[in-house]
Short mmCIF file of C-alpha atoms in Angstrom, two decimals:
data_model
loop_
_atom_site.label_atom_id
_atom_site.label_comp_id
_atom_site.label_asym_id
_atom_site.label_seq_id
_atom_site.Cartn_x
_atom_site.Cartn_y
_atom_site.Cartn_z
CA SER A 1 16.28 4.39 -127.36
CA ASP A 2 13.30 2.43 -126.15
CA TYR A 3 15.30 2.07 -123.05
CA SER A 4 15.67 5.32 -121.98
CA ARG A 5 14.44 4.20 -118.39
CA LEU A 6 16.83 4.50 -115.57
CA THR A 7 16.33 2.86 -112.31
CA PHE A 8 19.27 3.86 -110.28
CA THR A 9 19.75 3.04 -106.70
CA CYS A 10 20.13 4.45 -103.77
CA PHE A 11 20.18 1.56 -102.12
CA ILE A 12 23.79 2.27 -102.26
CA SER A 13 23.42 3.80 -98.71
CA GLY A 14 26.07 1.68 -96.74
CA PHE A 15 29.54 2.53 -98.27
CA GLN A 16 27.70 5.62 -99.69
CA SER A 17 26.17 6.67 -96.42
CA LEU A 18 29.66 5.47 -94.61
CA THR A 19 31.40 8.39 -96.79
CA THR A 20 28.62 11.19 -97.52
CA GLY A 21 26.04 10.17 -95.49
CA ASP A 22 23.77 9.71 -98.65
CA SER A 23 20.44 8.37 -99.42
CA CYS A 24 18.49 7.71 -102.59
CA CYS A 25 17.27 11.66 -102.94
CA ASN A 26 19.89 13.68 -101.27
CA PRO A 27 19.79 16.87 -103.42
CA LEU A 28 23.81 16.75 -103.49
CA SER A 29 24.60 13.49 -104.51
CA MET A 30 22.13 10.94 -105.76
CA GLY A 31 19.95 13.64 -106.33
CA ALA A 32 22.38 15.76 -108.36
CA ILE A 33 23.15 12.73 -110.35
CA LYS A 34 19.35 12.31 -111.10
CA LYS A 35 19.32 15.69 -112.44
CA MET A 36 22.64 15.33 -114.77
CA VAL A 37 21.26 12.48 -116.08
CA GLU A 38 17.91 14.03 -116.94
CA GLU A 39 19.45 17.29 -118.06
CA GLU A 40 21.52 15.01 -120.73
CA ILE A 41 19.37 12.34 -122.06
CA PRO A 42 15.98 14.78 -122.67
CA GLY A 43 12.90 12.73 -122.06
CA ILE A 44 14.53 10.02 -119.81
CA TYR A 45 12.51 8.56 -116.99
CA VAL A 46 14.42 8.22 -113.92
CA LEU A 47 13.36 5.81 -110.80
CA SER A 48 16.03 6.60 -107.67
CA LEU A 49 15.25 3.82 -105.51
CA MET A 50 14.18 4.66 -101.94
CA ILE A 51 14.39 1.67 -99.12
CA GLY A 52 11.90 2.75 -96.69
CA LYS A 53 9.17 5.24 -96.45
CA ASN A 54 11.48 8.33 -96.22
CA VAL A 55 15.23 9.63 -96.10
CA VAL A 56 15.84 8.62 -92.75
CA GLU A 57 14.39 4.87 -93.46
CA ASP A 58 16.49 4.70 -96.30
CA THR A 59 19.96 5.85 -94.94
CA GLU A 60 19.12 3.51 -91.47
CA ASN A 61 18.34 0.82 -93.92
CA GLY A 62 21.69 1.31 -95.78
CA PHE A 63 23.38 0.12 -92.46
CA PHE A 64 20.79 -2.38 -90.78
CA LYS A 65 18.32 -4.02 -93.20
CA ASP A 66 18.56 -7.39 -94.28
CA VAL A 67 19.98 -7.15 -97.97
CA ASN A 68 17.84 -9.95 -99.30
CA GLU A 69 14.91 -8.31 -98.14
CA GLN A 70 15.96 -4.94 -99.76
CA VAL A 71 16.37 -6.68 -103.14
CA SER A 72 12.95 -8.41 -102.81
CA MET A 73 11.05 -4.93 -101.78
CA VAL A 74 13.09 -3.49 -105.04
CA CYS A 75 12.16 -6.13 -107.22
CA THR A 76 8.40 -5.27 -105.76
CA GLN A 77 8.94 -1.87 -106.85
CA LEU A 78 10.45 -2.40 -110.38
CA ALA A 79 7.45 -4.84 -111.25
CA LYS A 80 4.99 -2.28 -110.52
CA ASP A 81 6.24 0.41 -112.43
CA PRO A 82 4.34 0.80 -115.61
CA GLN A 83 6.95 3.18 -117.26
CA LEU A 84 9.77 -0.04 -116.88
CA LYS A 85 7.81 -3.03 -118.38
CA GLY A 86 9.61 -2.59 -121.44
CA GLY A 87 12.80 -2.65 -120.07
CA TYR A 88 15.59 -0.36 -118.02
CA ASN A 89 19.01 0.57 -117.79
CA ALA A 90 20.17 0.13 -114.14
CA MET A 91 22.94 1.81 -112.28
CA GLY A 92 24.44 1.53 -108.80
CA PHE A 93 26.79 3.15 -106.83
CA SER A 94 28.97 1.46 -103.88
CA GLN A 95 27.21 -1.24 -102.31
CA GLY A 96 23.88 -0.46 -104.39
CA ALA A 97 26.17 -2.11 -107.56
CA GLN A 98 26.07 -5.62 -106.13
CA PHE A 99 22.56 -5.04 -104.79
CA LEU A 100 21.31 -4.29 -108.00
CA ARG A 101 23.48 -7.03 -109.60
CA ALA A 102 21.29 -9.59 -107.32
CA VAL A 103 18.19 -8.01 -108.62
CA ALA A 104 19.39 -8.58 -112.39
CA GLN A 105 19.92 -12.16 -111.06
CA ARG A 106 16.54 -13.12 -109.04
CA CYS A 107 13.97 -10.70 -110.85
CA PRO A 108 14.32 -11.09 -114.69
CA SER A 109 11.31 -9.32 -115.18
CA PRO A 110 10.87 -6.18 -116.16
CA PRO A 111 14.36 -6.88 -118.10
CA MET A 112 17.50 -4.98 -117.04
CA LYS A 113 19.45 -4.00 -120.06
CA ASN A 114 22.62 -2.49 -118.96
CA LEU A 115 23.88 -2.61 -115.50
CA ILE A 116 26.49 0.02 -114.84
CA SER A 117 28.45 -0.55 -111.32
CA VAL A 118 30.17 2.60 -109.86
CA GLY A 119 32.67 1.45 -107.47
CA GLY A 120 30.56 -1.79 -106.63
CA GLN A 121 32.15 -4.49 -104.71
CA HIS A 122 31.29 -7.72 -106.19
CA GLN A 123 33.38 -10.25 -104.30
CA GLY A 124 32.73 -8.39 -101.28
CA VAL A 125 35.26 -6.33 -98.72
CA TYR A 126 37.75 -7.30 -96.18
CA GLY A 127 38.16 -4.21 -94.76
CA LEU A 128 36.79 -1.19 -93.71
CA PRO A 129 39.76 1.35 -94.07
CA ARG A 130 37.98 4.97 -94.19
CA CYS A 131 35.03 5.97 -93.06
CA PRO A 132 34.98 9.67 -92.27
CA GLY A 133 32.29 12.69 -91.59
CA GLU A 134 28.89 12.17 -90.02
CA HIS A 135 28.84 8.40 -89.85
CA SER A 136 32.15 7.68 -88.11
CA ALA A 137 30.92 6.57 -85.11
CA ILE A 138 28.55 3.96 -86.98
CA CYS A 139 31.75 3.03 -88.70
CA ASP A 140 33.55 2.31 -85.35
CA MET A 141 31.16 0.06 -84.19
CA ILE A 142 30.67 -1.70 -87.77
CA ARG A 143 34.17 -2.56 -87.75
CA LYS A 144 34.15 -4.16 -84.21
CA ALA A 145 30.96 -6.01 -85.15
CA LEU A 146 32.64 -7.30 -88.34
CA ASN A 147 35.78 -8.42 -86.63
CA SER A 148 34.26 -9.88 -83.59
CA GLY A 149 31.70 -12.01 -85.43
CA ALA A 150 30.41 -10.94 -89.22
CA TYR A 151 29.43 -14.29 -89.75
CA SER A 152 27.36 -14.86 -86.50
CA ASP A 153 23.46 -15.11 -87.22
CA LEU A 154 22.91 -11.98 -85.27
CA VAL A 155 25.53 -9.65 -87.23
CA GLN A 156 24.51 -11.20 -90.95
CA LYS A 157 20.76 -10.63 -90.51
CA HIS A 158 21.17 -6.93 -89.05
CA LEU A 159 24.48 -5.64 -90.53
CA VAL A 160 24.12 -4.85 -94.06
CA GLN A 161 28.00 -4.48 -94.67
CA ALA A 162 28.46 -8.08 -92.82
CA GLN A 163 26.27 -9.64 -95.77
CA TYR A 164 29.31 -8.78 -98.12
CA TRP A 165 31.89 -9.13 -96.04
CA HIS A 166 34.30 -12.00 -97.16
CA ASP A 167 37.02 -13.19 -95.06
CA PRO A 168 39.82 -14.85 -97.30
CA LEU A 169 41.47 -16.37 -94.19
CA ASN A 170 37.80 -18.01 -93.19
CA ASP A 171 36.78 -19.35 -96.38
CA ASP A 172 34.55 -22.36 -95.24
CA LEU A 173 32.75 -19.95 -92.53
CA TYR A 174 32.10 -17.24 -95.60
CA LYS A 175 30.74 -19.64 -97.87
CA LYS A 176 28.27 -21.43 -95.06
CA HIS A 177 26.86 -18.41 -93.41
CA SER A 178 27.07 -15.62 -95.77
CA LEU A 179 23.73 -14.63 -96.31
CA PHE A 180 24.06 -12.50 -99.31
CA LEU A 181 27.42 -12.46 -101.24
CA ALA A 182 27.71 -16.26 -100.80
CA ASP A 183 24.79 -16.77 -102.47
CA ILE A 184 25.08 -14.70 -105.24
CA ASN A 185 28.18 -15.33 -106.16
CA GLN A 186 27.56 -19.09 -106.17
CA GLU A 187 29.50 -20.26 -103.54
CA ARG A 188 27.34 -22.79 -102.35
CA GLY A 189 26.37 -24.45 -105.40
CA VAL A 190 25.14 -23.31 -109.10
CA ASN A 191 21.98 -21.70 -109.27
CA GLU A 192 21.41 -22.05 -112.99
CA THR A 193 18.32 -19.00 -113.08
CA TYR A 194 21.24 -16.80 -111.63
CA LYS A 195 23.31 -17.81 -114.07
CA LYS A 196 20.98 -17.60 -117.07
CA ASN A 197 19.40 -14.17 -115.93
CA LEU A 198 22.84 -12.21 -115.59
CA GLN A 199 23.82 -13.22 -118.98
CA LEU A 200 20.67 -11.66 -120.19
CA LEU A 201 22.42 -8.12 -119.79
CA GLU A 202 23.52 -6.59 -122.67
CA LYS A 203 26.30 -5.08 -120.86
CA PHE A 204 27.97 -5.53 -117.31
CA VAL A 205 29.75 -2.37 -117.08
CA MET A 206 32.11 -1.70 -113.68
CA VAL A 207 34.07 1.36 -112.77
CA LYS A 208 37.14 0.67 -110.37
CA PHE A 209 38.26 3.85 -108.70
CA LEU A 210 42.33 4.10 -108.69
CA GLN A 211 42.77 5.96 -105.69
CA ASP A 212 39.98 4.32 -103.77
CA THR A 213 40.53 4.41 -100.30
CA VAL A 214 37.13 3.30 -99.04
CA VAL A 215 36.85 -0.19 -100.58
CA ASP A 216 39.32 -2.73 -99.72
CA PRO A 217 40.61 -4.69 -101.79
CA VAL A 218 39.83 -2.29 -104.58
CA ASP A 219 40.17 -4.93 -107.19
CA SER A 220 36.51 -6.14 -105.73
CA GLU A 221 35.35 -3.35 -107.96
CA TRP A 222 36.24 -5.24 -111.30
CA PHE A 223 35.29 -8.50 -109.55
CA GLY A 224 38.82 -9.50 -108.42
CA PHE A 225 39.76 -10.40 -104.95
CA LEU A 226 42.39 -11.68 -102.30
CA LYS A 227 43.46 -15.24 -103.27
CA THR A 228 42.06 -17.38 -100.56
CA GLY A 229 43.86 -18.27 -97.83
CA GLN A 230 45.96 -15.25 -97.16
CA ALA A 231 45.12 -11.67 -97.10
CA LYS A 232 47.76 -10.15 -99.15
CA GLU A 233 48.04 -10.85 -102.81
CA THR A 234 45.13 -10.62 -104.93
CA GLU A 235 43.86 -12.11 -108.10
CA THR A 236 41.67 -10.83 -111.17
CA LEU A 237 38.19 -11.77 -112.03
CA GLN A 238 39.91 -13.97 -114.99
CA GLU A 239 42.16 -15.65 -112.53
CA SER A 240 39.31 -16.56 -109.85
CA VAL A 241 37.48 -19.89 -109.70
CA LEU A 242 34.24 -18.02 -110.54
CA TYR A 243 35.30 -17.21 -113.94
CA LYS A 244 37.30 -20.88 -114.70
CA GLU A 245 34.33 -22.94 -114.06
CA ASP A 246 32.13 -20.27 -115.23
CA ARG A 247 29.77 -20.65 -112.36
CA LEU A 248 28.35 -17.32 -112.79
CA GLY A 249 28.60 -16.69 -116.74
CA LEU A 250 31.04 -14.04 -116.65
CA ALA A 251 33.37 -16.01 -118.78
CA ALA A 252 30.82 -16.47 -121.43
CA MET A 253 29.81 -12.76 -121.08
CA ASP A 254 33.61 -11.76 -121.33
CA LYS A 255 33.87 -13.97 -124.57
CA ALA A 256 30.97 -12.04 -125.94
CA LYS A 257 32.13 -8.58 -124.84
CA LYS A 258 29.64 -8.14 -122.54
CA LEU A 259 31.89 -7.00 -119.73
CA VAL A 260 33.12 -3.39 -119.53
CA PHE A 261 35.80 -2.81 -117.29
CA LEU A 262 36.46 1.25 -116.65
CA ALA A 263 39.02 2.96 -114.13
CA SER A 264 38.48 6.55 -113.03
CA LYS A 265 41.35 8.26 -111.39
CA GLY A 266 40.17 9.72 -107.83
CA ASP A 267 38.96 8.35 -104.36
CA HIS A 268 35.67 6.58 -103.75
CA LEU A 269 33.04 7.81 -106.12
CA GLN A 270 34.74 10.65 -107.18
CA PHE A 271 34.08 11.62 -110.34
CA THR A 272 33.88 14.53 -112.72
CA ASN A 273 30.32 15.56 -114.53
CA GLU A 274 32.53 15.23 -117.51
CA TRP A 275 33.74 11.96 -116.71
CA PHE A 276 30.69 10.85 -116.17
CA ASN A 277 29.07 12.04 -119.35
CA ALA A 278 31.71 10.94 -121.56
CA ASN A 279 31.83 6.97 -119.89
CA LEU A 280 28.87 6.39 -118.49
CA LEU A 281 26.04 8.42 -120.25
CA PRO A 282 26.33 6.06 -123.58
CA TYR A 283 24.91 3.31 -121.74
CA LEU A 284 21.72 5.12 -120.83
CA ARG A 285 20.77 6.13 -124.09
#
């Protein structure tokens, strides 16, 4: 199709880094997916986004760089790429998915056609349950910082995971001090531009991992979350105020059949090539 352009984030770092030590160009993960897509769709142009000058910076920025700055950097990268000017499909893995949604809401040019969120946390997280591998020490530090003061200015500005930390027991604090998530989710008021831009998408595809041990609550992968004021019961997107008041245009998109909810058996970001090709490739062609 005319839109056989894929931008593909490796501004995934964060959770992805926490579980796999990833960056945009790791040949065993993002690099492997880029290669697979290129093999399956001959002639496709795939841009794997790097935040920083090299792989080390990219990985570090997934933990420590202000998300709003990252989004702004990506908007500039996309606007400068002549291959994308007619439009592109975007695929975000883990935290990269909500960052790419911010790109759709804030930067409508060049136009994003389809947004594929693979294990993204669109209502944020309230927990960091599992974080093995080489980054477990960083993970422990992050957990301590989040528990002690996720909404302090210092933590908000310098810890990526804090910027989509969503504490249902401290809703006022979250709405007032969350630098990133509360803004893109219209918690402080309705930004009509965000609402209009998101609805320009042809499809917004959300993949949830049914045995996810990394994202808490996993409902966030389908834009659901914990009900406000407690931390046990969850609600779906369709039960939320965001949807009922249609603050972001998601109800209108749902009605127009633009929202696609997919489930994959397995843990966070664990899927087979066959599953990927059958379920996600059709949105990239």
